[in-house]
Amino acid sequence: MRTAAGRAAGLLDRSWPVLLLLAAWEVWIVAAHVPPIVAPAPALVVIEVATNPGLYAAAACATIGVALAGLLIGMTLGIALAIAIWATPFAAGALTFPALLAQSTPLVALLPVIARLLGYGEQTVIAAATAITFLPTFVLVGSGLRALPANAADVFDVLGSSRLARLVRLALPAAVPSMLIALRLSAANSILAALTAEYLIGTFGLGRLFADAQTQSLTPRAWAAALVATVLSVAAYAAARRLAVIGERFSL
Amino acid sequence: MKRSAAGPIIVGVLVTALGWELIGRLHAFGSAWAPLSTVIAYAFTPANGALLLSAALRTGSEALAGLLMGSLAGFALASCAVLVPRLAPGLGTFASIINGIPIIAVAGVCALTVPRGGTPIVVATLAAGFIVFVASAAGLASTLAVQRDLFAVLGASRAATFRRLLVPCALPAILDGVRTAAPSSVVGAIIGEWFSAETGLGPLLVAAMQNYAIAQLWAVALTGALLSIAAYTLLGGLRAAIGSRFG
């Protein structure tokens, strides 16, 4: 009984902001007399999702699918390129500017270019999620591969280990925490990038649902799509965080 | 050390410029990829240059306001989590919810509720705030047990420990966060403008997309990127100056 109470208190410690934000939303609607066409009350949005569960589930699955594909491709590319330039400081220096340029360029500006290249379909949405994932992975894993435990490199020197052994047995394990940080940063962002791309390119998924609802002035539907996307991205962040906690048990 | 580090970076700039030009000239990625020379020729036409400059100043000042407010809010939230440990898990949830709200939805709501011209600043604030919150939380947690024990033994109050130990120790990490957040605040300001503003880089992007003005599209994107890189580099200098004092 006590543990149940303790668990409930723990849950409240973690989730009070959800209640606070919902209350603030409701108060804003009532106090400022916001008409439903501008912004619906929380209850209206919940009813909207509850009456069309299939619509939102299908859209959410589509968005999760492309975001996950982008996350996987982006992390794989980022880790592969970080390994490729591992132990070559020249390549690392030479890639500083292109990496910074790519990170600083608004993705929304390049979407039309990507869309021309890959077509107005899911490939472009996956590319957007890939782009948002690739850079943090590349930068963080790149520095993680070099952040070795003290004296570890000396041990490998003394034992005369090959470069491959050094990579597989020393640098890659040392970079696992960086990979987990990259995952934590990218998990939520890949959902949001997929959503933005779906919205701008108009393919399918939650972004398309949001765009359609907006043009038809179906405000509760637009808010419901945004709410589902928010829940997905918070869940993705929490899942990545959970994985990082598990991963820390294996860190050096 | 500094001289040897500059070589690879210059090579990187040259290879990027050459690659950009060649991809455009050879139409490797289709006609939507403008060669660098075309983009530069567009930007250096006096009328276009003045347009880009005034738009960049507008977007830059919005991004700066957002970066300042986002940094203050992120640092304040992280400080609350440290000073009132009971609030820490909830504040983490709060930050991840704020980060999880799609910008396209935020911008849409702001366009209806925030006074004209405020949307880009709000979006830039949200974009920067989460990054600074995460960096500040990590920085404030980075003190050593020995240091905390010393403060405890000397009978320092929680406020004094925060001011004289935690904040100085966290400063490099916080500045890293602000630096990383700078490009995000520029992108946030542009997306905010996209939905509401009439001037700035965002509306220029929309106009370029709608008119299929490829050179303008790339010139505006490049201007935004250069704005971010300038902020990132300036903050890097500040970080180095403060890092040598506190690092």
XYZ file of C-alpha atoms in Angstrom:
499
model
C 0.000 0.000 0.000
C 2.804 2.341 0.902
C 4.711 1.493 -2.230
C 1.600 2.204 -4.267
C 1.336 5.617 -2.623
C 5.039 6.195 -3.196
C 4.690 5.207 -6.825
C 1.756 7.597 -7.240
C 3.800 10.423 -5.676
C 6.690 9.604 -8.026
C 4.345 9.706 -10.997
C 2.990 13.068 -9.841
C 6.553 14.420 -9.407
C 7.194 13.536 -13.017
C 3.893 14.474 -14.599
C 2.645 17.615 -12.819
C 3.667 19.776 -15.800
C 1.171 17.867 -17.984
C -1.665 18.765 -15.597
C -0.369 22.332 -15.262
C -0.189 22.848 -19.038
C -3.674 21.369 -19.547
C -5.064 23.622 -16.782
C -3.344 26.702 -18.243
C -4.775 25.850 -21.680
C -8.317 25.480 -20.271
C -8.027 28.711 -18.232
C -6.763 30.598 -21.286
C -9.698 29.412 -23.423
C -12.282 30.333 -20.760
C -10.739 33.556 -19.422
C -9.846 35.100 -22.777
C -13.140 33.945 -24.403
C -11.173 32.329 -27.235
C -13.611 31.196 -29.939
C -13.316 27.468 -30.840
C -12.357 28.380 -34.413
C -9.159 30.030 -33.081
C -8.308 27.453 -30.421
C -10.398 24.575 -29.019
C -10.607 23.630 -25.336
C -8.616 20.546 -24.247
C -11.789 18.466 -23.899
C -12.782 19.154 -27.527
C -9.392 17.935 -28.725
C -9.552 14.782 -26.600
C -13.077 14.062 -27.912
C -11.812 14.596 -31.469
C -9.076 11.979 -30.990
C -11.419 9.591 -29.133
C -14.083 9.687 -31.846
C -11.622 9.086 -34.716
C -9.036 6.742 -33.189
C -8.358 4.993 -36.500
C -7.567 8.225 -38.333
C -4.990 9.357 -35.774
C -3.501 5.882 -35.292
C -2.946 5.487 -39.034
C -1.436 8.973 -39.373
C 0.742 8.458 -36.295
C 1.983 5.084 -37.591
C 2.907 6.652 -40.937
C 4.835 9.456 -39.212
C 6.553 7.070 -36.779
C 7.578 4.857 -39.703
C 9.309 7.584 -41.708
C 10.818 9.191 -38.582
C 12.245 5.840 -37.474
C 13.652 5.168 -40.948
C 15.269 8.630 -40.969
C 16.625 8.129 -37.445
C 18.205 4.782 -38.379
C 19.701 6.005 -41.664
C 20.920 9.267 -40.098
C 22.582 7.554 -37.141
C 24.155 4.875 -39.342
C 25.547 7.505 -41.731
C 26.743 9.695 -38.844
C 28.533 6.813 -37.099
C 29.997 5.524 -40.392
C 31.402 8.930 -41.348
C 32.720 9.533 -37.814
C 34.588 6.198 -38.026
C 35.813 7.030 -41.530
C 37.534 10.179 -40.314
C 38.574 8.649 -36.972
C 42.245 9.245 -36.247
C 42.645 11.583 -39.223
C 42.610 15.073 -37.658
C 42.948 16.638 -41.109
C 39.629 15.207 -42.310
C 38.024 16.223 -39.016
C 39.215 19.830 -39.481
C 38.241 19.897 -43.146
C 34.710 18.724 -42.309
C 34.154 21.424 -39.646
C 32.930 24.039 -42.085
C 30.668 21.835 -44.248
C 29.150 20.338 -41.073
C 28.493 23.787 -39.602
C 27.093 25.028 -42.914
C 24.743 22.051 -43.162
C 23.631 22.453 -39.556
C 22.992 26.175 -39.978
C 21.014 25.928 -43.197
C 17.309 25.972 -42.444
C 16.000 22.548 -43.445
C 12.759 24.128 -44.624
C 14.758 26.070 -47.230
C 16.286 22.936 -48.675
C 13.128 20.826 -48.677
C 12.079 22.068 -52.134
C 15.512 21.078 -53.439
C 15.365 17.653 -51.762
C 11.817 17.201 -53.061
C 12.936 17.962 -56.639
C 15.691 15.394 -56.242
C 13.817 12.559 -54.510
C 10.241 13.337 -55.535
C 7.254 14.505 -53.529
C 6.948 11.297 -51.542
C 8.032 9.529 -48.421
C 11.684 9.444 -49.531
C 11.863 13.221 -49.075
C 10.290 13.010 -45.619
C 12.765 10.277 -44.641
C 15.590 12.469 -46.005
C 14.431 15.350 -43.777
C 14.477 13.121 -40.668
C 17.857 11.718 -41.775
C 19.311 15.210 -42.152
C 18.191 16.259 -38.664
C 19.674 13.079 -37.126
C 22.915 12.832 -39.061
C 24.741 15.909 -37.755
C 24.467 15.495 -33.984
C 25.434 11.826 -34.397
C 28.425 12.643 -36.563
C 29.694 15.429 -34.289
C 29.091 13.646 -30.976
C 30.364 10.208 -32.053
C 33.343 11.913 -33.705
C 34.395 13.429 -30.389
C 33.355 10.297 -28.447
C 35.748 8.136 -30.474
C 38.573 10.396 -29.266
C 37.455 10.718 -25.625
C 39.307 7.640 -24.419
C 39.739 6.618 -20.787
C 43.083 7.832 -19.403
C 46.069 5.627 -20.314
C 43.910 3.254 -22.352
C 45.639 4.298 -25.569
C 49.025 3.588 -23.940
C 47.926 0.055 -23.032
C 46.938 -0.611 -26.637
C 50.294 0.847 -27.778
C 52.248 -1.381 -25.428
C 50.287 -4.461 -26.479
C 50.990 -3.562 -30.115
C 47.360 -3.809 -31.165
C 46.270 -3.192 -34.727
C 44.282 -0.137 -35.753
C 41.161 -2.281 -36.256
C 41.442 -3.818 -32.778
C 41.912 -0.341 -31.383
C 38.743 0.845 -33.105
C 36.596 -2.167 -32.188
C 37.847 -2.722 -28.649
C 38.683 0.806 -27.484
C 37.292 3.705 -29.515
C 33.832 2.301 -30.334
C 33.036 1.190 -26.755
C 34.256 4.604 -25.559
C 31.878 6.284 -28.019
C 28.760 4.401 -26.850
C 27.746 7.163 -24.374
C 28.028 9.760 -27.182
C 25.854 7.596 -29.426
C 23.225 7.462 -26.683
C 23.326 11.270 -26.261
C 22.951 11.633 -30.041
C 19.963 9.284 -29.931
C 18.428 11.282 -27.095
C 18.823 14.532 -29.028
C 17.596 13.082 -32.310
C 14.693 10.809 -31.331
C 12.211 13.626 -30.679
C 13.616 15.795 -33.471
C 13.238 13.058 -36.098
C 9.479 12.949 -35.379
C 9.255 16.751 -35.585
C 11.315 16.918 -38.793
C 9.152 14.221 -40.403
C 6.048 16.160 -39.354
C 7.352 19.441 -40.811
C 8.316 17.734 -44.069
C 4.912 16.020 -44.302
C 3.263 19.373 -43.666
C 5.250 21.280 -46.283
C 5.365 18.584 -48.944
C 1.904 17.263 -48.219
C 2.476 13.527 -48.393
C 0.620 11.736 -45.576
C 0.871 11.185 -41.839
C 0.234 13.637 -39.021
C 1.778 16.568 -40.903
C -0.610 16.082 -43.822
C -3.521 15.685 -41.408
C -2.531 18.973 -39.731
C -2.199 20.778 -43.078
C -5.558 19.502 -44.373
C -7.329 20.397 -41.124
C -5.816 23.877 -41.266
C -6.936 24.596 -44.813
C -10.450 23.345 -43.986
C -10.493 25.362 -40.729
C -11.094 22.154 -38.719
C -9.363 23.640 -35.689
C -9.946 20.736 -33.246
C -8.529 18.310 -35.813
C -5.433 20.472 -36.392
C -4.869 20.742 -32.638
C -5.451 17.031 -32.189
C -2.846 16.216 -34.859
C -0.378 18.594 -33.154
C -1.177 17.065 -29.745
C -0.631 13.497 -30.996
C 2.681 14.623 -32.537
C 3.712 16.224 -29.233
C 2.889 13.036 -27.322
C 4.878 10.979 -29.866
C 7.913 13.223 -29.643
C 7.853 13.309 -25.816
C 7.491 9.506 -25.826
C 10.431 9.209 -28.240
C 12.547 11.409 -25.947
C 11.549 9.384 -22.889
C 12.283 6.080 -24.665
C 15.718 7.304 -25.787
C 16.408 8.498 -22.252
C 15.409 5.123 -20.835
C 17.766 3.438 -23.293
C 20.548 5.808 -22.196
C 20.012 4.818 -18.551
C 20.268 1.139 -19.516
C 23.308 1.918 -21.676
C 25.098 3.711 -18.847
C 25.429 0.387 -17.039
C 27.804 -0.657 -19.800
C 29.848 2.541 -19.832
C 33.445 2.560 -18.702
C 48.417 24.985 -32.651
C 46.027 27.585 -34.048
C 47.925 27.888 -37.338
C 47.901 24.158 -37.972
C 44.151 23.992 -37.184
C 43.333 26.675 -39.776
C 44.733 24.684 -42.738
C 42.173 21.845 -42.784
C 39.323 24.303 -42.199
C 40.365 26.409 -45.224
C 40.609 23.232 -47.319
C 37.123 22.307 -46.085
C 35.704 25.693 -47.129
C 37.321 25.449 -50.583
C 36.173 21.853 -51.193
C 32.617 22.738 -50.102
C 32.544 25.750 -52.443
C 33.982 23.735 -55.346
C 31.604 20.817 -54.741
C 28.616 23.167 -54.556
C 29.647 24.818 -57.855
C 30.294 21.523 -59.678
C 27.041 19.862 -58.547
C 25.166 22.914 -59.822
C 27.057 23.161 -63.123
C 26.807 19.438 -63.913
C 23.122 19.315 -62.829
C 24.064 16.319 -60.697
C 21.113 16.988 -58.367
C 18.807 18.479 -60.971
C 18.020 22.064 -61.882
C 16.974 23.060 -58.341
C 20.635 23.080 -57.222
C 22.012 26.545 -58.105
C 25.808 26.754 -58.639
C 27.610 28.889 -56.036
C 28.689 31.427 -58.673
C 25.040 32.020 -59.657
C 24.087 32.497 -56.003
C 26.963 34.954 -55.449
C 26.137 36.841 -58.650
C 22.549 37.147 -57.403
C 23.570 38.345 -53.951
C 26.040 40.921 -55.234
C 23.550 42.700 -57.457
C 23.136 45.937 -55.413
C 19.330 45.750 -55.080
C 19.390 42.075 -54.039
C 22.317 42.638 -51.704
C 20.487 45.443 -49.879
C 17.346 43.280 -49.649
C 19.283 40.316 -48.226
C 21.157 42.539 -45.775
C 18.059 44.219 -44.362
C 16.282 40.830 -44.134
C 19.311 39.322 -42.400
C 19.419 42.201 -39.891
C 15.745 41.733 -39.128
C 15.998 37.951 -38.728
C 19.262 38.315 -36.828
C 17.778 40.698 -34.263
C 14.748 38.415 -33.767
C 17.040 35.403 -33.370
C 19.211 37.328 -30.892
C 16.182 38.329 -28.808
C 14.990 34.702 -28.878
C 18.438 33.383 -27.992
C 18.695 35.761 -25.012
C 15.213 34.971 -23.683
C 15.554 31.238 -24.391
C 18.947 31.117 -22.662
C 17.613 32.943 -19.598
C 14.530 30.704 -19.450
C 16.553 27.509 -19.974
C 19.081 28.503 -17.312
C 16.328 29.563 -14.895
C 14.495 26.234 -15.299
C 17.699 24.235 -14.815
C 18.531 26.341 -11.727
C 15.069 25.683 -10.241
C 15.640 21.960 -10.751
C 18.918 22.192 -8.800
C 17.684 24.504 -6.026
C 14.415 22.583 -5.510
C 15.356 18.942 -6.230
C 11.731 17.856 -5.798
C 10.887 19.805 -8.980
C 13.675 18.254 -11.071
C 11.838 15.286 -12.699
C 8.801 17.421 -13.477
C 10.859 20.254 -14.994
C 12.568 17.698 -17.248
C 9.137 16.561 -18.414
C 8.064 20.195 -18.884
C 11.105 20.957 -21.053
C 10.604 17.841 -23.190
C 6.921 18.729 -23.731
C 7.810 22.290 -24.771
C 10.452 20.839 -27.105
C 7.947 18.283 -28.419
C 5.265 20.744 -29.530
C 5.618 20.958 -33.328
C 6.905 24.381 -34.419
C 4.332 24.501 -37.216
C 1.612 24.343 -34.530
C 3.323 26.887 -32.242
C 3.784 29.303 -35.126
C 0.158 28.919 -36.169
C -1.140 29.651 -32.668
C 1.290 32.550 -32.171
C 0.203 34.129 -35.438
C -3.309 34.327 -33.945
C -2.432 35.294 -30.361
C 0.938 37.069 -30.166
C 1.158 40.745 -31.251
C 2.301 41.248 -34.833
C 6.008 40.606 -35.292
C 6.310 38.617 -32.064
C 5.967 35.122 -33.532
C 9.574 34.769 -34.807
C 10.905 35.785 -31.378
C 8.629 33.291 -29.573
C 9.619 30.429 -31.894
C 13.331 31.356 -31.625
C 13.005 31.448 -27.813
C 11.464 27.968 -27.705
C 14.052 26.575 -30.129
C 16.973 27.928 -28.067
C 15.494 27.366 -24.601
C 15.430 23.568 -24.623
C 19.070 23.250 -25.720
C 20.265 25.713 -23.047
C 18.116 23.905 -20.438
C 19.735 20.537 -21.227
C 23.251 22.052 -21.288
C 22.701 24.011 -18.044
C 21.281 20.980 -16.233
C 24.301 18.900 -17.274
C 26.697 21.732 -16.322
C 25.140 22.363 -12.908
C 25.391 18.637 -12.176
C 29.080 18.488 -13.092
C 30.632 19.533 -9.765
C 32.828 17.032 -7.936
C 31.739 15.419 -4.666
C 34.934 16.763 -3.034
C 33.964 20.328 -3.928
C 30.423 19.922 -2.621
C 31.757 18.334 0.580
C 34.081 21.297 1.137
C 31.194 23.749 0.824
C 29.091 21.596 3.159
C 31.872 21.378 5.758
C 32.389 25.146 5.621
C 28.675 25.557 6.292
C 27.821 27.271 3.005
C 24.110 27.876 2.437
C 22.407 26.300 -0.563
C 22.269 29.727 -2.273
C 25.977 30.386 -1.637
C 26.934 26.929 -2.951
C 24.846 27.586 -6.042
C 26.350 31.024 -6.668
C 29.977 30.316 -5.812
C 30.385 26.678 -6.874
C 27.679 25.363 -9.194
C 27.306 28.359 -11.518
C 31.050 28.987 -12.044
C 31.564 25.254 -12.708
C 28.630 25.157 -15.110
C 29.553 28.303 -17.050
C 31.581 26.588 -19.826
C 28.817 23.998 -20.380
C 26.137 26.699 -20.368
C 28.057 28.727 -22.947
C 28.481 25.591 -25.074
C 24.708 25.255 -24.884
C 24.119 28.895 -25.873
C 26.556 28.455 -28.749
C 24.827 25.292 -29.970
C 21.452 27.025 -29.600
C 22.449 30.005 -31.775
C 21.885 28.261 -35.147
C 18.600 26.844 -33.810
C 17.383 30.310 -32.834
C 18.127 31.587 -36.353
C 16.215 28.658 -37.887
C 13.414 29.260 -35.346
C 13.173 32.946 -36.269
C 13.014 32.050 -39.979
C 10.234 29.485 -39.420
C 8.366 31.995 -37.230
C 8.615 34.597 -39.998
C 7.444 32.002 -42.498
C 4.010 32.010 -40.847
C 3.512 35.624 -39.891
C 6.053 38.223 -40.918
C 6.308 40.407 -43.991
C 10.013 41.165 -43.746
C 13.044 39.039 -42.921
C 14.582 35.931 -44.460
C 11.459 33.762 -43.948
C 9.179 35.721 -46.313
C 12.012 35.908 -48.874
C 12.237 32.094 -48.757
C 8.492 31.711 -49.225
C 8.540 34.150 -52.155
C 11.502 32.337 -53.738
C 9.749 28.966 -53.384
C 6.472 30.204 -54.809
C 8.130 31.931 -57.777
C 10.574 29.077 -58.274
C 13.393 31.645 -58.007
C 16.207 29.150 -57.441
C 19.086 31.636 -57.132
C 17.111 33.668 -54.572
C 16.203 30.492 -52.623
C 19.854 29.483 -52.276
C 21.019 33.047 -51.584
C 18.520 33.399 -48.721
C 19.415 29.957 -47.313
C 23.124 30.829 -47.511
C 22.520 34.202 -45.812
C 20.702 32.404 -42.971
C 23.523 29.880 -42.675
C 26.180 32.629 -42.613
C 24.188 34.448 -39.911
C 24.237 31.256 -37.797
C 27.920 30.650 -38.439
C 28.754 34.244 -37.441
C 26.845 33.854 -34.158
C 28.401 30.437 -33.538
C 31.924 31.780 -34.131
C 31.434 34.916 -31.986
C 30.060 32.847 -29.117
C 32.981 30.444 -29.573
C 35.334 33.381 -28.906
C 33.361 34.327 -25.792
C 33.392 30.696 -24.662
C 37.172 30.507 -25.103
C 37.679 33.765 -23.145
C 35.481 32.612 -20.266
C 36.711 29.020 -20.447
C 40.269 30.191 -19.763
C 38.988 31.867 -16.594
C 36.570 29.183 -15.328
C 37.410 26.060 -17.399
